[in-house]
Each structure stands twice: as C-alpha cells, then as structure tokens.
Amino acid sequence: MRSTFVIMALVVISPLMAGCGPAPQPLWSNDSRHFFFPKSDGSILQFDLEQRATRTFLNPGAQRPCLVALSPREPAICFANAGLGSEGRSAQVGFGMLTDGKIGWSDPTNWGDMNGVRQVAVTSCFWSAAGERILVWSQHKLAVPDLIKSSTPFGSFAVFDVKSKKLTELTTTPPAVILAQAIHVSPLCPSGQGYLGMKLADNGPKFVFVSWDGWEYPLAVSDEAAESLDLRKEMQTGTAFAAILNVKSTEGAVDEKWIRNCFPLPQGVWTDDVLRFTLRTGTIAIDIKKRRIEKEPLTPSQQQEFAAITTADDADSGWRTIQTAAFREGDFALHCRQRADSLQARVDLIDRKLARRRVLLEGTLPANFFVHHLFPAPDGRHILVSLLDATGKQAELHLIQSDGQITEKIEAGASY
C-alpha cells in the first residue's frame, strides 16, 4: 500500500501550501439556482442566480463551517458547530430550510470531560444519499506538525441520526476526508451502506470500507494501480510520512515528473459504489463491492486533454495547471493555474475548438491543503471560481457563464 502515498500527496505538492486544515468550499443547489459559501466569521452566504442577489443564510457566530451539505430529500442544508480539546469534545448539527430560511440546531452532544477546555473547530458535513445520516468531521486550524502532535490528530468525527436526532461519536476508522477534500467528493458511499475510511500509519495510508454496523473491510490495491500511483524511492519509507503531510522534508522538493502525475487535481465521481478519479497515468477506481483499488486506462479524449495541458505548461514554464473544469455546452473550459514557488494564481479561459486561451482572472491561493477552486453548477451552465484577492486576505467568488463572461463578482469576506 506504499504507493497510495501519492493520493495523500495530492493536497501537499507546493512547499508554500502549509497544511493547516480544511478550506471553505462553496456548495451548489441541485437545481443550479443557488450556491452557498461558508465565511470565516461563521456565517453562510447564499447567492440566488435568478435574482442576482445575496443574503446571509446563517448569521455570524462561534461556529466555523467549512463545508455544508444538501439534503437529498427536502430543500434544506446542514452545517455543524464543534469543539475539540485534549480531554473532551462536543458537537451539534444545524439545519436551514431553503424555502423560508429558518434555522434550527440539534441539542449539543458532549464526549469526555464536560469541563475540559475546548477550542472551536472547523467542520465539514456530508449527508448520506438516503438522507438518514449526516457525517460531521471537525478539525483544528493548526499547522500540520502541531496537528500530528495534538490529541485529535487530523480531526474527529461523529454521525447524526436524522430520525432519532442523536449524534454519536464512532470508534471505527475515520472517513477519508483528507482524500475527499483533495478530489472534491463525499466519502459516503451512494448505496448508504457506509463510507470510505482511511487509516494513517508510518508506512502510508491504508483504505477500508466501513459499514454503519461497525465492520471494516480492507481494500486491496492491484499491481497496475500501484504502478500508476508510485512515488520516488526516498518517499517510500516511514520517515517520508512527514513530507507527505507537508512538513518540510530534508529530501528536497518532489520531482517534476511526480508532480505532473498528480496535477491537475482530479474530480472524484461516485458511480454506484465505485469512486473514480483520473490522473495522467490512468483512472483510479476504488470499488467498495469488490474491495479493490484498480487502474483503468485513459480514454482517447482524456489523453488528448492531458497532452494539451502538458504542451501549455511546457510553453509557459513559470505556471502549472492545477485544476480544470469545462462547461457542459459550448467550446469553453477554465484552467486554474499556479505560478511556480508562489501562491499567485490565474484562471485561463480555454477555447477548445480553436485551441487558444486567454487570462480571465488573477488572484492568490490559500496557504492551505490543496483544494478545488473551480466549481461547475450541476446543469453545467456556470462555473464558480473561488480565489483570494491579491493581498491573500479577502475571499472572492466569480460567477462565469458558458460563453466565458464574468457575470458576478462577490466579496466573500476575510479568508479563513
């Protein structure tokens, strides 16, 4: 399983991306009419495309939501408030109705020492496909070295039962939230039977399927997938684990060939209970039912797209393509690119039919784990771009329509 190191490394390539926890991510409504964005003051911004108007969906407070979740059954979203400490933890789940904007909270649940000191933690929520469970992940905003040494390394998780309204902290393998953030997907299986778990160990992460009744099933890695996900030799020992987690390594920077295998950051897609994400060397398929991680060959169109990205990056060696997203209709796509050894970023508009490009937006990236910056609407007619301004202190959202026009620029408050 040493070769699955690179999956973790998707979030930590740049030495300037000092890992310090999850970053806020916008969420589209299923009908593509709204999106929601968590702000650093604890509030949640809502934007309505038809009215071209914003509102504060959740007022500022002590909570620190980084990722909210949509209900699969009714027009509602959920978010969480959590506290983490060395001797105790607490959490509660909030709900907001999209029809009237009403907000409600579950009763807070405590674990460990009731009087122990706790700090407000950033939270991510994932709603199961059947709607009966909500996974709550909470994590400190700490630099990775401090996070590793903390009493709750990487985070804590609990499951909220929607029917009984009870929040339970589980003792099973934690969900693969770090991977899920890197490929922008939920760790919950669409069948509703459980979640993709990830065990952290000195010799690399190991993946398991965890059913809701507590059984854990290890996932084997095929030889082809192992070869596709291989790392350079000095990264295959236990001593390299700190480097994978973005602790500065004495071994030096990761080589360019390895970087190109990881970028652009892939978008994860669940099909039944198979999670797929595509790297330059092939598509990685995590099959929950077969209990296998396998490699699938690239399609001709995927090969052509990666070749075009390589050509563009070679021609403009100061920049690297870190994410792409295409509109469902028309010939345009967006490429988010990062300047070498810098947090400077730009978004290029790509005319795929005429094979040309131009700079559409400029900004900076958060000094954080690598996350996605391009968020296509479910109907494919718009792409939301999330960047920081030139100072790196203010978050900005840009709404791009399928003809490449910027239709909205939204000031999203201080950066996380």
Short mmCIF file of C-alpha atoms in Angstrom, two decimals:
data_model
loop_
_atom_site.label_atom_id
_atom_site.label_comp_id
_atom_site.label_asym_id
_atom_site.label_seq_id
_atom_site.Cartn_x
_atom_site.Cartn_y
_atom_site.Cartn_z
CA MET A 1 0.00 0.00 0.00
CA ARG A 2 3.04 2.28 -0.03
CA SER A 3 2.06 3.53 -3.46
CA THR A 4 -1.16 5.08 -2.18
CA PHE A 5 1.05 7.74 -0.62
CA VAL A 6 0.51 9.84 -3.71
CA ILE A 7 -3.23 10.07 -3.12
CA MET A 8 -2.49 11.90 0.09
CA ALA A 9 0.13 13.98 -1.68
CA LEU A 10 -2.48 15.49 -3.96
CA VAL A 11 -3.06 18.06 -1.25
CA VAL A 12 0.51 18.93 -0.44
CA ILE A 13 2.65 19.48 -3.53
CA SER A 14 3.71 23.10 -3.13
CA PRO A 15 6.12 23.75 -0.26
CA LEU A 16 4.32 27.06 0.29
CA MET A 17 1.00 25.32 0.86
CA ALA A 18 1.49 24.94 4.59
CA GLY A 19 -1.18 22.47 5.59
CA CYS A 20 -3.39 23.91 8.32
CA GLY A 21 -6.72 22.23 7.93
CA PRO A 22 -9.63 22.28 5.51
CA ALA A 23 -10.51 25.32 3.44
CA PRO A 24 -14.08 26.59 2.85
CA GLN A 25 -15.77 25.34 -0.30
CA PRO A 26 -18.96 26.56 -1.99
CA LEU A 27 -21.94 24.27 -2.49
CA TRP A 28 -24.39 24.40 -5.42
CA SER A 29 -28.07 23.58 -5.01
CA ASN A 30 -29.27 20.61 -7.06
CA ASP A 31 -31.27 22.87 -9.40
CA SER A 32 -28.25 25.18 -10.00
CA ARG A 33 -30.29 28.21 -8.88
CA HIS A 34 -28.33 28.90 -5.68
CA PHE A 35 -24.96 28.38 -4.11
CA PHE A 36 -23.79 28.65 -0.52
CA PHE A 37 -20.40 29.72 0.82
CA PRO A 38 -19.13 29.47 4.45
CA LYS A 39 -17.35 32.60 5.69
CA SER A 40 -14.63 32.95 8.30
CA ASP A 41 -16.97 34.80 10.70
CA GLY A 42 -19.12 31.67 10.99
CA SER A 43 -21.85 32.89 8.66
CA ILE A 44 -23.04 31.28 5.43
CA LEU A 45 -23.57 33.37 2.31
CA GLN A 46 -26.31 32.42 -0.17
CA PHE A 47 -26.45 33.68 -3.75
CA ASP A 48 -29.55 33.45 -5.97
CA LEU A 49 -28.73 33.36 -9.70
CA GLU A 50 -32.18 34.42 -10.85
CA GLN A 51 -32.42 37.41 -8.53
CA ARG A 52 -28.69 38.19 -8.73
CA ALA A 53 -28.78 38.82 -5.01
CA THR A 54 -27.02 37.60 -1.88
CA ARG A 55 -28.22 37.08 1.66
CA THR A 56 -26.71 35.91 4.92
CA PHE A 57 -28.26 32.48 5.33
CA LEU A 58 -26.63 31.82 8.73
CA ASN A 59 -25.65 34.75 10.94
CA PRO A 60 -22.06 35.15 12.20
CA GLY A 61 -21.24 33.16 15.32
CA ALA A 62 -18.79 30.89 17.07
CA GLN A 63 -19.36 28.08 14.55
CA ARG A 64 -16.80 27.53 11.81
CA PRO A 65 -18.43 25.62 8.93
CA CYS A 66 -16.08 24.85 6.05
CA LEU A 67 -18.39 22.59 4.08
CA VAL A 68 -22.17 22.42 4.29
CA ALA A 69 -24.31 19.60 2.88
CA LEU A 70 -27.59 19.39 0.98
CA SER A 71 -30.48 17.17 2.00
CA PRO A 72 -31.26 14.56 -0.67
CA ARG A 73 -34.95 14.55 0.33
CA GLU A 74 -36.06 18.13 1.04
CA PRO A 75 -34.93 21.70 0.31
CA ALA A 76 -32.57 22.03 3.26
CA ILE A 77 -28.88 22.28 4.11
CA CYS A 78 -26.98 21.24 7.21
CA PHE A 79 -23.87 22.57 8.94
CA ALA A 80 -22.20 21.94 12.29
CA ASN A 81 -20.63 23.52 15.33
CA ALA A 82 -17.89 21.63 17.16
CA GLY A 83 -15.30 21.99 19.88
CA LEU A 84 -12.17 19.89 20.29
CA GLY A 85 -9.92 19.55 23.32
CA SER A 86 -7.41 17.20 24.90
CA GLU A 87 -9.96 15.81 27.35
CA GLY A 88 -13.29 16.30 25.66
CA ARG A 89 -15.22 17.07 22.51
CA SER A 90 -18.62 18.49 21.62
CA ALA A 91 -20.73 18.97 18.51
CA GLN A 92 -24.17 19.93 17.30
CA VAL A 93 -25.83 19.97 13.89
CA GLY A 94 -27.70 22.91 12.40
CA PHE A 95 -30.36 22.89 9.69
CA GLY A 96 -31.56 25.60 7.34
CA MET A 97 -34.69 25.42 5.19
CA LEU A 98 -34.23 26.84 1.70
CA THR A 99 -37.94 27.67 1.39
CA ASP A 100 -38.18 30.15 4.26
CA GLY A 101 -34.61 30.49 5.56
CA LYS A 102 -35.48 29.20 9.05
CA ILE A 103 -32.56 27.86 11.10
CA GLY A 104 -32.63 25.20 13.82
CA TRP A 105 -29.99 23.41 15.89
CA SER A 106 -29.86 19.97 17.47
CA ASP A 107 -29.05 19.69 21.15
CA PRO A 108 -25.29 19.82 21.76
CA THR A 109 -23.64 16.47 22.47
CA ASN A 110 -20.54 16.14 24.67
CA TRP A 111 -17.92 13.40 24.95
CA GLY A 112 -15.17 13.10 27.54
CA ASP A 113 -14.64 15.63 30.32
CA MET A 114 -17.60 18.02 30.42
CA ASN A 115 -15.41 20.71 31.97
CA GLY A 116 -12.39 20.21 29.72
CA VAL A 117 -11.06 23.12 27.69
CA ARG A 118 -12.17 23.04 24.04
CA GLN A 119 -11.49 25.17 21.03
CA VAL A 120 -13.94 25.88 18.24
CA ALA A 121 -13.05 23.63 15.29
CA VAL A 122 -13.75 23.95 11.58
CA THR A 123 -16.37 21.46 10.40
CA SER A 124 -17.37 19.62 7.23
CA CYS A 125 -20.72 17.87 6.77
CA PHE A 126 -21.69 15.04 4.41
CA TRP A 127 -25.33 13.95 4.03
CA SER A 128 -25.98 10.31 3.10
CA ALA A 129 -27.79 9.60 -0.18
CA ALA A 130 -30.82 8.14 1.61
CA GLY A 131 -30.99 11.15 3.93
CA GLU A 132 -30.91 9.22 7.19
CA ARG A 133 -27.38 10.11 8.37
CA ILE A 134 -25.10 13.14 8.45
CA LEU A 135 -21.35 12.68 8.87
CA VAL A 136 -19.73 15.53 10.82
CA TRP A 137 -15.96 15.98 10.57
CA SER A 138 -14.29 18.54 12.84
CA GLN A 139 -10.67 19.65 12.72
CA HIS A 140 -8.43 22.22 14.36
CA LYS A 141 -6.93 25.04 12.31
CA LEU A 142 -3.35 24.08 13.14
CA ALA A 143 -0.14 23.69 11.22
CA VAL A 144 0.40 20.03 10.36
CA PRO A 145 3.31 19.41 12.81
CA ASP A 146 1.14 20.67 15.67
CA LEU A 147 -1.89 18.79 14.35
CA ILE A 148 0.03 15.50 14.31
CA LYS A 149 1.05 16.00 17.94
CA SER A 150 -2.43 17.05 19.08
CA SER A 151 -4.78 14.74 20.98
CA THR A 152 -7.09 14.63 17.97
CA PRO A 153 -4.70 14.17 15.02
CA PHE A 154 -6.27 15.30 11.76
CA GLY A 155 -9.75 15.55 13.27
CA SER A 156 -12.69 13.93 14.98
CA PHE A 157 -15.92 12.58 13.52
CA ALA A 158 -19.46 11.76 14.56
CA VAL A 159 -22.67 10.65 12.87
CA PHE A 160 -26.05 12.35 13.32
CA ASP A 161 -29.13 10.14 13.00
CA VAL A 162 -31.77 12.35 11.38
CA LYS A 163 -34.72 10.29 12.68
CA SER A 164 -33.66 9.95 16.32
CA LYS A 165 -31.81 13.29 16.31
CA LYS A 166 -28.88 11.69 18.12
CA LEU A 167 -25.23 12.49 17.46
CA THR A 168 -22.86 9.58 18.06
CA GLU A 169 -19.06 9.61 18.05
CA LEU A 170 -17.80 6.45 16.36
CA THR A 171 -14.63 4.49 17.16
CA THR A 172 -14.20 2.96 13.70
CA THR A 173 -11.57 4.00 11.15
CA PRO A 174 -12.05 7.71 10.33
CA PRO A 175 -13.57 8.66 6.96
CA ALA A 176 -11.12 9.55 4.19
CA VAL A 177 -11.92 13.26 4.48
CA ILE A 178 -8.40 14.38 3.53
CA LEU A 179 -8.65 12.46 0.26
CA ALA A 180 -12.27 13.58 -0.20
CA GLN A 181 -11.23 17.23 0.06
CA ALA A 182 -8.41 16.76 -2.46
CA ILE A 183 -10.72 15.25 -5.09
CA HIS A 184 -13.83 17.20 -4.01
CA VAL A 185 -16.18 14.33 -3.27
CA SER A 186 -18.07 12.85 -0.31
CA PRO A 187 -16.51 9.86 1.50
CA LEU A 188 -20.03 8.40 1.93
CA CYS A 189 -20.99 5.56 -0.41
CA PRO A 190 -24.07 6.30 -2.57
CA SER A 191 -25.67 2.99 -1.54
CA GLY A 192 -25.89 4.33 2.01
CA GLN A 193 -24.22 1.24 3.48
CA GLY A 194 -21.16 3.00 4.87
CA TYR A 195 -18.15 5.13 4.00
CA LEU A 196 -14.63 5.03 2.62
CA GLY A 197 -12.22 5.05 5.56
CA MET A 198 -8.54 5.87 5.71
CA LYS A 199 -6.06 4.68 8.33
CA LEU A 200 -2.94 6.76 8.81
CA ALA A 201 0.25 4.84 9.52
CA ASP A 202 4.00 5.41 9.31
CA ASN A 203 4.20 3.31 6.15
CA GLY A 204 1.40 5.16 4.41
CA PRO A 205 -2.37 5.44 4.40
CA LYS A 206 -4.47 2.30 4.13
CA PHE A 207 -8.04 2.34 2.84
CA VAL A 208 -11.00 0.36 4.14
CA PHE A 209 -14.74 0.26 3.63
CA VAL A 210 -16.60 0.81 6.91
CA SER A 211 -20.24 -0.29 7.20
CA TRP A 212 -22.57 1.52 9.57
CA ASP A 213 -22.75 -1.54 11.82
CA GLY A 214 -19.01 -1.20 12.52
CA TRP A 215 -17.49 -3.87 10.24
CA GLU A 216 -14.36 -2.87 8.35
CA TYR A 217 -13.18 -4.37 5.05
CA PRO A 218 -9.64 -3.69 3.76
CA LEU A 219 -9.27 -2.62 0.13
CA ALA A 220 -6.55 -4.37 -1.87
CA VAL A 221 -4.53 -2.48 -4.50
CA SER A 222 -3.91 -4.04 -7.92
CA ASP A 223 -0.39 -4.08 -9.36
CA GLU A 224 -1.48 -1.71 -12.15
CA ALA A 225 -2.88 0.82 -9.69
CA ALA A 226 0.23 0.52 -7.53
CA GLU A 227 2.45 1.25 -10.53
CA SER A 228 0.32 4.22 -11.55
CA LEU A 229 0.46 5.67 -8.03
CA ASP A 230 4.14 5.03 -7.35
CA LEU A 231 6.46 7.60 -5.77
CA ARG A 232 10.16 8.23 -5.94
CA LYS A 233 12.17 5.87 -3.73
CA GLU A 234 13.03 8.32 -0.96
CA MET A 235 9.31 8.92 -0.37
CA GLN A 236 8.57 5.24 0.25
CA THR A 237 9.88 4.95 3.78
CA GLY A 238 8.22 5.75 7.05
CA THR A 239 10.48 8.77 7.52
CA ALA A 240 8.89 10.37 4.44
CA PHE A 241 5.44 10.41 6.02
CA ALA A 242 6.02 13.88 7.45
CA ALA A 243 6.90 15.15 3.98
CA ILE A 244 3.66 13.73 2.59
CA LEU A 245 1.81 15.75 5.20
CA ASN A 246 3.60 18.92 4.08
CA VAL A 247 6.16 19.04 6.85
CA LYS A 248 9.28 20.38 5.18
CA SER A 249 11.38 17.43 4.08
CA THR A 250 15.17 17.25 4.12
CA GLU A 251 14.95 15.22 0.95
CA GLY A 252 14.16 18.29 -1.15
CA ALA A 253 11.31 19.11 -3.46
CA VAL A 254 9.28 16.48 -5.23
CA ASP A 255 10.43 15.99 -8.80
CA GLU A 256 8.52 17.46 -11.73
CA LYS A 257 7.56 14.08 -13.20
CA TRP A 258 5.83 13.12 -9.99
CA ILE A 259 4.07 16.49 -9.78
CA ARG A 260 2.70 16.04 -13.29
CA ASN A 261 1.23 12.70 -12.32
CA CYS A 262 -0.84 14.41 -9.61
CA PHE A 263 -1.98 17.54 -11.43
CA PRO A 264 -4.44 18.77 -12.47
CA LEU A 265 -6.27 17.84 -9.28
CA PRO A 266 -8.88 15.23 -10.24
CA GLN A 267 -12.61 15.44 -9.60
CA GLY A 268 -13.91 12.38 -7.81
CA VAL A 269 -17.12 10.78 -9.07
CA TRP A 270 -19.16 8.05 -7.42
CA THR A 271 -20.90 5.60 -9.81
CA ASP A 272 -22.92 3.23 -7.65
CA ASP A 273 -20.30 2.25 -5.08
CA VAL A 274 -17.24 2.82 -7.25
CA LEU A 275 -15.27 6.03 -6.67
CA ARG A 276 -13.18 7.14 -9.66
CA PHE A 277 -10.69 9.95 -10.14
CA THR A 278 -8.38 10.45 -13.11
CA LEU A 279 -4.63 11.09 -13.06
CA ARG A 280 -2.39 11.47 -16.11
CA THR A 281 -1.41 7.81 -15.95
CA GLY A 282 -4.92 6.40 -15.64
CA THR A 283 -8.19 6.45 -13.75
CA ILE A 284 -8.09 5.11 -10.21
CA ALA A 285 -11.24 3.12 -9.34
CA ILE A 286 -11.97 2.40 -5.68
CA ASP A 287 -14.54 -0.38 -5.83
CA ILE A 288 -16.28 -0.83 -2.50
CA LYS A 289 -18.13 -4.01 -3.52
CA LYS A 290 -15.06 -5.75 -4.96
CA ARG A 291 -12.90 -4.39 -2.09
CA ARG A 292 -10.30 -3.38 -4.68
CA ILE A 293 -8.42 -0.30 -5.86
CA GLU A 294 -7.69 -0.71 -9.57
CA LYS A 295 -6.42 1.29 -12.52
CA GLU A 296 -8.43 1.89 -15.69
CA PRO A 297 -6.88 3.19 -18.95
CA LEU A 298 -7.42 6.73 -20.11
CA THR A 299 -9.89 7.34 -22.91
CA PRO A 300 -8.59 8.95 -26.14
CA SER A 301 -10.24 12.26 -25.22
CA GLN A 302 -8.61 12.20 -21.77
CA GLN A 303 -5.23 11.51 -23.36
CA GLN A 304 -5.69 14.46 -25.73
CA GLU A 305 -6.69 16.76 -22.87
CA PHE A 306 -3.67 15.86 -20.75
CA ALA A 307 -1.39 16.27 -23.79
CA ALA A 308 -2.78 19.78 -24.37
CA ILE A 309 -2.21 20.67 -20.71
CA THR A 310 1.37 19.40 -20.88
CA THR A 311 2.03 21.44 -24.03
CA ALA A 312 0.64 24.60 -22.42
CA ASP A 313 2.63 24.16 -19.22
CA ASP A 314 5.85 23.45 -21.16
CA ALA A 315 5.31 26.59 -23.24
CA ASP A 316 4.73 28.69 -20.12
CA SER A 317 7.11 27.03 -17.69
CA GLY A 318 6.51 29.55 -14.91
CA TRP A 319 2.96 28.25 -14.48
CA ARG A 320 1.40 24.88 -13.68
CA THR A 321 -2.17 23.80 -14.36
CA ILE A 322 -3.67 22.65 -11.05
CA GLN A 323 -7.34 22.20 -11.96
CA THR A 324 -9.64 22.23 -14.98
CA ALA A 325 -13.41 22.42 -15.49
CA ALA A 326 -15.49 22.54 -18.67
CA PHE A 327 -18.94 23.90 -19.42
CA ARG A 328 -21.46 21.29 -20.45
CA GLU A 329 -22.41 23.17 -23.64
CA GLY A 330 -20.13 25.10 -25.97
CA ASP A 331 -16.40 25.00 -26.54
CA PHE A 332 -15.09 26.76 -23.45
CA ALA A 333 -13.34 25.47 -20.34
CA LEU A 334 -11.49 27.03 -17.40
CA HIS A 335 -7.98 26.14 -16.27
CA CYS A 336 -6.78 27.26 -12.84
CA ARG A 337 -3.00 27.71 -12.84
CA GLN A 338 -0.41 28.41 -10.15
CA ARG A 339 2.85 30.27 -10.55
CA ALA A 340 5.89 28.19 -9.58
CA ASP A 341 7.07 28.67 -5.98
CA SER A 342 4.31 31.17 -5.29
CA LEU A 343 0.69 31.42 -4.18
CA GLN A 344 -0.06 33.59 -7.21
CA ALA A 345 -2.84 32.14 -9.34
CA ARG A 346 -4.74 32.84 -12.52
CA VAL A 347 -7.69 31.32 -14.34
CA ASP A 348 -7.41 30.92 -18.12
CA LEU A 349 -10.38 30.75 -20.47
CA ILE A 350 -9.77 27.91 -22.93
CA ASP A 351 -11.33 27.83 -26.39
CA ARG A 352 -11.08 24.12 -27.12
CA LYS A 353 -12.38 24.38 -30.67
CA LEU A 354 -9.84 26.98 -31.81
CA ALA A 355 -7.07 25.78 -29.43
CA ARG A 356 -6.45 29.19 -27.87
CA ARG A 357 -6.52 30.70 -24.38
CA ARG A 358 -6.52 33.99 -22.53
CA VAL A 359 -6.21 35.06 -18.88
CA LEU A 360 -9.66 35.60 -17.39
CA LEU A 361 -8.95 36.14 -13.67
CA GLU A 362 -6.00 36.69 -11.36
CA GLY A 363 -5.68 36.20 -7.62
CA THR A 364 -3.92 34.10 -4.99
CA LEU A 365 -4.42 30.67 -3.46
CA PRO A 366 -4.97 29.95 0.24
CA ALA A 367 -1.94 28.80 2.22
CA ASN A 368 -3.70 25.56 2.97
CA PHE A 369 -4.17 21.98 1.90
CA PHE A 370 -4.80 21.87 -1.82
CA VAL A 371 -8.47 22.19 -2.58
CA HIS A 372 -10.50 22.84 -5.70
CA HIS A 373 -11.06 26.37 -6.96
CA LEU A 374 -13.42 25.68 -9.89
CA PHE A 375 -16.96 24.53 -9.11
CA PRO A 376 -19.26 23.74 -12.07
CA ALA A 377 -23.00 24.04 -11.45
CA PRO A 378 -24.93 20.74 -11.75
CA ASP A 379 -26.52 21.91 -15.03
CA GLY A 380 -23.10 22.80 -16.45
CA ARG A 381 -24.14 26.33 -17.45
CA HIS A 382 -21.98 28.19 -14.91
CA ILE A 383 -18.67 27.65 -13.15
CA LEU A 384 -17.97 29.29 -9.82
CA VAL A 385 -14.36 30.38 -9.24
CA SER A 386 -13.12 30.75 -5.67
CA LEU A 387 -9.88 32.69 -5.18
CA LEU A 388 -8.31 35.12 -2.75
CA ASP A 389 -7.56 38.69 -3.81
CA ALA A 390 -4.04 39.96 -4.49
CA THR A 391 -3.43 40.56 -0.76
CA GLY A 392 -4.39 36.98 0.11
CA LYS A 393 -6.66 38.28 2.87
CA GLN A 394 -10.08 38.51 1.21
CA ALA A 395 -12.06 35.70 -0.45
CA GLU A 396 -13.67 36.40 -3.82
CA LEU A 397 -16.21 34.40 -5.81
CA HIS A 398 -16.55 34.86 -9.56
CA LEU A 399 -19.51 33.50 -11.50
CA ILE A 400 -18.60 32.56 -15.08
CA GLN A 401 -21.22 31.67 -17.68
CA SER A 402 -20.78 29.26 -20.58
CA ASP A 403 -19.69 31.94 -23.07
CA GLY A 404 -16.77 32.87 -20.82
CA GLN A 405 -18.28 36.09 -19.48
CA ILE A 406 -17.86 37.01 -15.81
CA THR A 407 -21.41 37.78 -14.68
CA GLU A 408 -20.82 38.33 -10.95
CA LYS A 409 -18.03 39.13 -8.54
CA ILE A 410 -18.91 38.54 -4.89
CA GLU A 411 -16.81 39.70 -1.96
CA ALA A 412 -16.90 36.71 0.39
CA GLY A 413 -15.23 38.24 3.45
CA ALA A 414 -11.92 37.64 5.19
CA SER A 415 -10.07 34.48 4.22
CA TYR A 416 -10.15 31.50 6.55
#
